[in-house]
PDB file of C-alpha atoms in Angstrom:
ATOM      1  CA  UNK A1470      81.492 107.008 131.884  1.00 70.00           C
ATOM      2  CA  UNK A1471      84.254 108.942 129.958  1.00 73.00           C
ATOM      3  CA  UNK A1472      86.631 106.036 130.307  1.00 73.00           C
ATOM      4  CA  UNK A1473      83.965 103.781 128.499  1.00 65.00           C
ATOM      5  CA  UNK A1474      82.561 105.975 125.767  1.00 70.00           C
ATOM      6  CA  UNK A1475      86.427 106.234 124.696  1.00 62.00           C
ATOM      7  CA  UNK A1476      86.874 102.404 124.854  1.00 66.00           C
ATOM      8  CA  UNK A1477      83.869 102.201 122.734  1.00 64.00           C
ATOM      9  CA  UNK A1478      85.126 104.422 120.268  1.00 66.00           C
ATOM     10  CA  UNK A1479      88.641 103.385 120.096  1.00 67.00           C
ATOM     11  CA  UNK A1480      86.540  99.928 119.140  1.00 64.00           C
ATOM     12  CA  UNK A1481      84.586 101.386 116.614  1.00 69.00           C
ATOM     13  CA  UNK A1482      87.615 103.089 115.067  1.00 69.00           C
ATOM     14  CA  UNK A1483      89.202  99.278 114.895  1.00 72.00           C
ATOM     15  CA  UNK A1484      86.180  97.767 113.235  1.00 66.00           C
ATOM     16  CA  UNK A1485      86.267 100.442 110.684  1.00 62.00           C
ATOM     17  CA  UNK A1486      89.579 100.061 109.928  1.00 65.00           C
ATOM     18  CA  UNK A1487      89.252  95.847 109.770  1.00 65.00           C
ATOM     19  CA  UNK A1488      85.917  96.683 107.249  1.00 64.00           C
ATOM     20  CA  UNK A1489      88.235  98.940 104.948  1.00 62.00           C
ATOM     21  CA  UNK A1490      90.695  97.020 105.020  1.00 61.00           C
ATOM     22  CA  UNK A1491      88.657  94.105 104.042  1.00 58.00           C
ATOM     23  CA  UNK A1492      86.918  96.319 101.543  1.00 63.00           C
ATOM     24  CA  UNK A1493      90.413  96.909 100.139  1.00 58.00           C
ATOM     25  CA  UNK A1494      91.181  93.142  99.826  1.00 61.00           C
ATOM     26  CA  UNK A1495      88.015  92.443  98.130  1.00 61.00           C
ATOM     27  CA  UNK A1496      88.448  95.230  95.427  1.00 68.00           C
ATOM     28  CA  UNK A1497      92.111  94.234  94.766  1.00 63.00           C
ATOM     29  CA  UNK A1498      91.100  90.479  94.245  1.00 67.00           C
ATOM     30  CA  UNK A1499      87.981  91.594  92.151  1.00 77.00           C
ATOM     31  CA  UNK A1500      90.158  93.577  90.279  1.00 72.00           C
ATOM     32  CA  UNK A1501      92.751  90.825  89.367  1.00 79.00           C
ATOM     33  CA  UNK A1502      90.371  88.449  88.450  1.00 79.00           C
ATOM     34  CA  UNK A1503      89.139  91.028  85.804  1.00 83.00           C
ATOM     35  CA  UNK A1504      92.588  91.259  84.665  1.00 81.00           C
ATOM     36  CA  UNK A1505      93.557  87.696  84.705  1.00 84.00           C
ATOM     37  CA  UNK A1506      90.499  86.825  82.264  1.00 87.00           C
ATOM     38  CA  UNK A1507      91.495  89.159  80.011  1.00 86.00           C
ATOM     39  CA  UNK A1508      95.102  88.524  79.975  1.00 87.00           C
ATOM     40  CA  UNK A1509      94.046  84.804  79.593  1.00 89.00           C
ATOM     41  CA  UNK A1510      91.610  86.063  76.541  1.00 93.00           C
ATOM     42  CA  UNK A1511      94.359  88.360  75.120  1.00 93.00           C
ATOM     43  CA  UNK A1512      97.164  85.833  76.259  1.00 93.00           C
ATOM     44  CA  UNK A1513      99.736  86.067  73.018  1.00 94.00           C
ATOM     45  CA  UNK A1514      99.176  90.080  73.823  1.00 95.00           C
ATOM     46  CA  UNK A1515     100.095  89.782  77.489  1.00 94.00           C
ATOM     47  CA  UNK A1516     103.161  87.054  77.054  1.00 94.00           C
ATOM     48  CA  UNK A1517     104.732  89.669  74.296  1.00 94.00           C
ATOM     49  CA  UNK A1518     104.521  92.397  76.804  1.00 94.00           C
ATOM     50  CA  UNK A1519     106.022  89.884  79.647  1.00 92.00           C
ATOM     51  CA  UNK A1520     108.640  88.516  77.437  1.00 93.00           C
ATOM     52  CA  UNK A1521     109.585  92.362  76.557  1.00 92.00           C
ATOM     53  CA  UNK A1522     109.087  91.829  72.597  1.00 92.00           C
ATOM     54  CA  UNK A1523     108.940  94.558  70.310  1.00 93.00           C
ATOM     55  CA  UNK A1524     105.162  95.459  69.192  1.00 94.00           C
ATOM     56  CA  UNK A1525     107.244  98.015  66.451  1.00 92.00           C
ATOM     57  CA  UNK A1526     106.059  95.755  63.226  1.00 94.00           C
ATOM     58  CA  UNK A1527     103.434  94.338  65.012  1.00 94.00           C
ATOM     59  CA  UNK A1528      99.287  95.151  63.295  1.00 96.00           C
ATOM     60  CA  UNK A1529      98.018  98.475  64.770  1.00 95.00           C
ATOM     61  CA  UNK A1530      95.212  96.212  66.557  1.00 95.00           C
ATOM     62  CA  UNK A1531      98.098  94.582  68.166  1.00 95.00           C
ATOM     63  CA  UNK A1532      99.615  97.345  69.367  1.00 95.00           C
ATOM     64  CA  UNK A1533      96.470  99.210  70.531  1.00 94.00           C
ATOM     65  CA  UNK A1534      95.329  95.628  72.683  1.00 94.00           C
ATOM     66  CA  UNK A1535      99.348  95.771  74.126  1.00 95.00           C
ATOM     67  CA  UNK A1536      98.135  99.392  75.235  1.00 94.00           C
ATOM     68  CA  UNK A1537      94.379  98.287  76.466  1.00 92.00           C
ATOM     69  CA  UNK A1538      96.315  95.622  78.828  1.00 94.00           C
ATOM     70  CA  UNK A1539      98.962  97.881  79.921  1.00 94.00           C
ATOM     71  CA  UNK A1540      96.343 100.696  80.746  1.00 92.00           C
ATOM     72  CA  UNK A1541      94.199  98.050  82.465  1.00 91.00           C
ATOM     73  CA  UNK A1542      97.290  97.034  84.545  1.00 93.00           C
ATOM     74  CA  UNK A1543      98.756 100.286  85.720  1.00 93.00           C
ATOM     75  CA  UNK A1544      95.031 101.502  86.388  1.00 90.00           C
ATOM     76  CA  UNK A1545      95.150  98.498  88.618  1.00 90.00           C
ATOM     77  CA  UNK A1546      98.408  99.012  90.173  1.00 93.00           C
ATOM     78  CA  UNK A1547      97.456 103.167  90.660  1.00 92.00           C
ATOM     79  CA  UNK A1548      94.412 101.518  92.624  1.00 90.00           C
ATOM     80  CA  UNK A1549      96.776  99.644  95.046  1.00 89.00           C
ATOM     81  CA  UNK A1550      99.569 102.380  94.810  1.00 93.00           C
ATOM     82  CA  UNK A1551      96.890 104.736  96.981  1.00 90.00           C
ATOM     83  CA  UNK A1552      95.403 102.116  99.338  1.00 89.00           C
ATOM     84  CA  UNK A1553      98.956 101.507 100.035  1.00 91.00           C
ATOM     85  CA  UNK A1554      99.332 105.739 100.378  1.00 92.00           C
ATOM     86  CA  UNK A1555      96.410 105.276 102.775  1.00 89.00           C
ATOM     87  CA  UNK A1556      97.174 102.350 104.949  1.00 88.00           C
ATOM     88  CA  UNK A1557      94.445 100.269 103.437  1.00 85.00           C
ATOM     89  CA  UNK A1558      96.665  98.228 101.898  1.00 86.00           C
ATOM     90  CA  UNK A1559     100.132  96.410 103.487  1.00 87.00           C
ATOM     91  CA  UNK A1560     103.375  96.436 102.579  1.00 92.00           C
ATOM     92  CA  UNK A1561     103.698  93.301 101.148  1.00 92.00           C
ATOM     93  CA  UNK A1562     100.863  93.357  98.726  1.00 88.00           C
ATOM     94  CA  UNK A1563     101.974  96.482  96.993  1.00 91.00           C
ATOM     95  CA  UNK A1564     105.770  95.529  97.150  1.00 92.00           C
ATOM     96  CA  UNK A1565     104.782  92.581  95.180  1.00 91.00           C
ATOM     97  CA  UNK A1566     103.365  94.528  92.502  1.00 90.00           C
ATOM     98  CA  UNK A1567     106.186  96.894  92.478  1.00 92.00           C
ATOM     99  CA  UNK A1568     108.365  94.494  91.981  1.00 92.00           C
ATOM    100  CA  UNK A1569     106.771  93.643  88.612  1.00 90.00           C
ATOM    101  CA  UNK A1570     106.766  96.582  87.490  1.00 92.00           C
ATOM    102  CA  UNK A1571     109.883  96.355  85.499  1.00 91.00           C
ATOM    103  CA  UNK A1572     109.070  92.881  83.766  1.00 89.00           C
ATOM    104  CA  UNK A1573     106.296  95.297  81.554  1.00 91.00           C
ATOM    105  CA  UNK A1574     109.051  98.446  81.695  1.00 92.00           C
ATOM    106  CA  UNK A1575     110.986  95.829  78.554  1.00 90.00           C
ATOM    107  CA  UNK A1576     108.554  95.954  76.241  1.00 91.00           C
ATOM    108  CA  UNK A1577     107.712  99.122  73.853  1.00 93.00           C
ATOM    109  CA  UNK A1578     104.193  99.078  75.111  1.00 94.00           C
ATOM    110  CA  UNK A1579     105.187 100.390  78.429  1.00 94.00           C
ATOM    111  CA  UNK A1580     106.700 103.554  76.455  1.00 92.00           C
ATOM    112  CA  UNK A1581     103.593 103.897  74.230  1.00 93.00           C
ATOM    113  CA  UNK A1582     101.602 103.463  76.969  1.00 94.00           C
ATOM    114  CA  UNK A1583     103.644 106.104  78.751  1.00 93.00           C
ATOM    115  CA  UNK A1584     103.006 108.909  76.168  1.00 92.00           C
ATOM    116  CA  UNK A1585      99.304 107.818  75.801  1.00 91.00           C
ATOM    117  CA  UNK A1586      95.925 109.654  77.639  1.00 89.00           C
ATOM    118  CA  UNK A1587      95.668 106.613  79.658  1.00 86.00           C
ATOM    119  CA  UNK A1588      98.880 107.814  81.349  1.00 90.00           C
ATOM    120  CA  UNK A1589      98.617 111.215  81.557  1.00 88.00           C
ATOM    121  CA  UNK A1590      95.120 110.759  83.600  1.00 89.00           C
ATOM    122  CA  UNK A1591      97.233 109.204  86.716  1.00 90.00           C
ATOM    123  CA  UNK A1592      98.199 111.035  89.376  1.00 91.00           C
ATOM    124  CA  UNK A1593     101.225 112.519  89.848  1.00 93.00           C
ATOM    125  CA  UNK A1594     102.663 110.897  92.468  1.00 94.00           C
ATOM    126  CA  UNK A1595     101.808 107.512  90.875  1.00 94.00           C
ATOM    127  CA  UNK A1596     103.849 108.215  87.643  1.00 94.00           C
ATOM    128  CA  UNK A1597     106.663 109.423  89.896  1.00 94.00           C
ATOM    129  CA  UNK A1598     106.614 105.970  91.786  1.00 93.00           C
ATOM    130  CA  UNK A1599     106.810 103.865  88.245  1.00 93.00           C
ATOM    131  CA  UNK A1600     109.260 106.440  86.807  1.00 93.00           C
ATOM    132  CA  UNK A1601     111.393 106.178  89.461  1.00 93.00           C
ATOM    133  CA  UNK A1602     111.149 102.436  89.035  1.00 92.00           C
ATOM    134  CA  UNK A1603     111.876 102.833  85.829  1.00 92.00           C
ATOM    135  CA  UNK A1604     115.042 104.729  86.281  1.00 92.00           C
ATOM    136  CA  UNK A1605     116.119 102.074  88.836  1.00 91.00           C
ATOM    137  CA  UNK A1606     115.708  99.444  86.304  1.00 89.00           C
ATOM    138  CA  UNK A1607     117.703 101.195  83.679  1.00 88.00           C
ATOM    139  CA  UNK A1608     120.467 102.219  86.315  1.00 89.00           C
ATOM    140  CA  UNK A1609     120.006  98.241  87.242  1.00 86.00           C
ATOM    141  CA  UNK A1610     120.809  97.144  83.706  1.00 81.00           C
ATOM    142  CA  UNK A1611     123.407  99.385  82.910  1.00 80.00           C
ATOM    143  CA  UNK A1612     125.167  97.980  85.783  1.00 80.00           C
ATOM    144  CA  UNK A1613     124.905  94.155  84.641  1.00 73.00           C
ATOM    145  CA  UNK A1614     128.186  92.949  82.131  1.00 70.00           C
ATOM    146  CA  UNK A1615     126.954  91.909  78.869  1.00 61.00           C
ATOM    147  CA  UNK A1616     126.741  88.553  78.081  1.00 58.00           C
ATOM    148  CA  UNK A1617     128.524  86.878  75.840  1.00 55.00           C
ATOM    149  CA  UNK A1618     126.366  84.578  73.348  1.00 53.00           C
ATOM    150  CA  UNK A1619     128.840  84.133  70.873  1.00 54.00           C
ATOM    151  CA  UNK A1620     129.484  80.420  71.495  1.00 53.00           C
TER     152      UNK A1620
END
């Protein structure tokens, strides 16, 4: 009777685990579609950020949409950061949003953002994981010989 009550539980545990991580899937796709509409709607905004333009003599409104997005994004990727933390969420899903991490680290809005409330509010260990990516990045470019676009 032992031997089957523990079978039965080591199911339930499983099914639990299959609805989280379900759960987990769900929010993360809910959550980009969000952000893809208003990337879409705010598209010039989002590009500039992408393309790692200046926002320095941009209008303040620009600037302060640049920030929206960002904050909208790294809320986002603090989401996945701690499902990842937690198992909820695989490898692969949050190593692809790492990895894009440093495409937003080129633009000015990442350091505005950076320096805004909308940062501060994340956890610590989050703003360790992008500020070590950060670092990397820097450490990355330093490292690359500068091109030569004379010609």
């Amino acid at each position: 009777m032992i031997i089957v009550s523990l079978l039965f539980v080591g199911y339930q545990l499983r099914e639990a685990n299959r609805s989280t991580q379900a759960g987990t899937i769900h929010s993360v796709t809910d959550t980009e579609t969000r952000f893809i509409t208003l990337a879409m709607q705010y598209a010039d905004t989002w590009d500039r950020i992408l393309l790692g333009e200046s926002f320095a003599a941009l209008p303040r409104l620009e600037i302060r949409r640049g920030v929206l997005l960002m904050s909208f994004y790294m809320i986002d990727t603090e989401n996945r950061f701690r499902q990842f933390r937690v198992g909820t969420l695989d490898e692969a899903s949050w190593s692809a949003r790492a990895s894009n991490l440093p495409l937003l680290f080129r633009s000015d809005v990442y350091s505005i953002w950076r320096g805004s409330p909308g940062a501060i509010v994340r956890s610590i260990e989050f703003l360790a994981c992008i500020d070590k990516s950060y670092a990397d990045m820097l450490v990355s470019d330093a490292s690359q010989p500068i091109k030569d676009n004379s010609n």
